[in-house]
């Protein structure tokens, strides 16, 4: 079975060729980070236009990289939900046209489902397991019984974890995306935790991270670095101080992750493993902290390699392959959902 999958839900244009016997044959990702950096976040219209400019090239590179011709494909998969509407439209229109020309069936892919099963690209994860998905748009916990049977246990009530990193980074002048810079800074002081920010705790599996950016904001205001009225830094924060903020922030998120996983495990002792997926799962410190939590409970832990954590089309191929096996194809008039 040979599949081409296409992903354009946010700010990465991606394509993958996947074989059920040999795995990922090519995995091409064109990141728009440089384009959005200057605005401190993703600008939807620019994202759509960049997808439009690059999608042809990205798909061609994926096919060439795999030494594969369109005729050899069994199906074409495309992410149609959730995401930025204009961005999703580019991928879906492209995939529909390609499928029509090549006479191939289409498979609709849910981006969240692709993240949830991204660990299966490298590991045979046992069921049932719990999946901690943390990205720029989502932070959620899922109870996963099979490819077709998974349900959400808790989600963010406001900001996602990655969003908290991105927004905080903007406040303290670190640029976009915040996650990788925050990790680098925090490692410079060995992830020391001065517990300056509150851990948002409640008795549900839901997350709340918006208070973190507010806590950081008032922290830098009180230290005389930030002017609330002007909404900007008025004094450069010394590197040591920035590192402490970054480190404290990461420890906060790690504690909340462990706390929520414990709650979920208490309610679902049948869980045999935990997976950690999404862009935030690139973070080595958080990977270690989630692994430590899993070890302390005696359950297995799986995390994809970083290139399968951030948005990519390989993770979509895992879902598409399952749907192809079940003959679950998209109707010709299928649409985006967001
Ligand atoms: O999954 P992803 O590529 O895109 C979606 O949001 O769907 O995740 C991007 C998010 C951003 O918020 C970014 O700051 C965060 O992942 N991120 C990280 C790291 N690398 C990316 N957060 C913490 N540490 C990292 N090393």
XYZ file of N, CA and C and ligand atoms in Angstrom, residues 9-12 111 115 133-138 161-163 165-166 176-183 250 278-284 286 309-311, ligand 1:
137
model
N -2.596 22.654 7.566
C -3.616 23.194 8.475
C -3.230 24.500 9.142
N -1.921 24.772 9.254
C -1.522 26.015 9.925
C -0.343 26.658 9.193
N 0.856 26.564 9.747
C 1.980 27.272 9.120
C 3.086 26.340 8.621
N 2.743 25.091 8.346
C 3.687 24.182 7.700
C 3.022 23.574 6.475
N -6.455 16.439 11.826
C -5.111 16.806 12.278
C -4.844 16.351 13.720
N -1.960 13.737 15.163
C -1.031 13.947 16.293
C -1.143 12.787 17.289
N -1.448 15.568 24.369
C -1.165 16.348 23.161
C -0.941 17.800 23.561
N 0.232 18.332 23.255
C 0.525 19.730 23.602
C 1.162 20.412 22.404
N 0.434 21.395 21.858
C 0.967 22.109 20.696
C 0.659 23.592 20.860
N 0.753 24.332 19.737
C 0.486 25.761 19.821
C -1.006 26.044 19.907
N -1.824 25.120 19.396
C -3.261 25.357 19.373
C -4.038 24.476 20.340
N -3.415 23.407 20.833
C -4.139 22.448 21.682
C -3.290 21.972 22.856
N -0.497 25.058 25.887
C 0.842 25.182 26.494
C 1.802 25.925 25.551
N 1.785 25.534 24.267
C 2.676 26.195 23.307
C 2.349 27.675 23.176
N 1.053 27.960 23.241
C 0.598 29.355 23.143
C 1.129 30.155 24.346
N 3.878 29.559 25.924
C 5.300 29.835 25.660
C 5.445 30.967 24.647
N 4.636 30.914 23.576
C 4.755 31.919 22.520
C 4.391 33.314 23.035
N 9.554 34.675 18.064
C 8.572 33.621 17.794
C 9.222 32.495 16.994
N 8.915 31.230 17.221
C 8.064 30.703 18.289
C 8.825 30.657 19.620
N 8.077 30.776 20.707
C 8.697 30.912 22.013
C 9.296 29.623 22.573
N 8.634 28.481 22.296
C 9.023 27.219 22.925
C 10.511 26.896 22.841
N 11.087 26.871 21.621
C 12.507 26.493 21.518
C 13.435 27.475 22.239
N 13.134 28.791 22.180
C 14.007 29.784 22.850
C 13.913 29.615 24.362
N 12.688 29.393 24.831
C 12.486 29.217 26.272
C 13.258 27.985 26.762
N 13.231 26.925 25.966
C 13.973 25.716 26.358
C 15.477 26.002 26.433
N 8.818 26.624 32.481
C 8.881 25.217 32.074
C 8.564 24.286 33.235
N 2.845 16.375 19.780
C 2.616 17.789 19.465
C 3.920 18.570 19.591
N 3.921 19.793 19.067
C 5.145 20.612 19.017
C 5.846 20.767 20.357
N 5.084 20.893 21.436
C 5.672 21.094 22.766
C 6.450 19.853 23.223
N 6.085 18.694 22.658
C 6.780 17.450 23.022
C 8.205 17.406 22.463
N 8.611 18.427 21.687
C 10.018 18.524 21.252
C 10.900 18.866 22.440
N 10.300 19.419 23.468
C 11.050 19.937 24.606
C 11.650 18.806 25.456
N 12.986 18.782 25.473
C 13.693 17.675 26.162
C 13.359 17.620 27.636
N 10.635 18.671 29.193
C 9.273 18.177 29.407
C 9.173 16.686 29.083
N 6.868 15.472 15.948
C 6.075 16.181 16.971
C 5.466 17.443 16.382
N 6.317 18.252 15.707
C 5.786 19.463 15.075
C 4.986 19.030 13.845
N 4.190 19.950 13.303
C 3.295 19.561 12.207
C 4.057 18.932 11.034
O 2.433 21.023 16.782
P 2.960 22.341 16.340
O 4.092 22.346 15.362
O 1.838 23.240 15.697
C 0.543 23.329 16.155
O 0.308 24.155 17.047
O -0.315 22.563 15.616
O 3.373 23.131 17.682
C 3.904 24.425 17.683
C 4.103 24.844 19.127
C 4.537 26.300 19.296
O 3.709 26.909 20.258
C 5.978 26.194 19.784
O 6.361 27.253 20.653
C 5.962 24.867 20.507
O 5.136 24.042 19.734
N 7.316 24.280 20.564
C 7.961 24.070 21.717
C 9.241 23.582 21.357
N 9.302 23.497 20.000
C 8.113 23.933 19.534
N 7.582 24.264 22.988
C 8.480 23.957 23.949
N 9.740 23.521 23.692
C 10.154 23.301 22.420
N 11.392 22.866 22.184
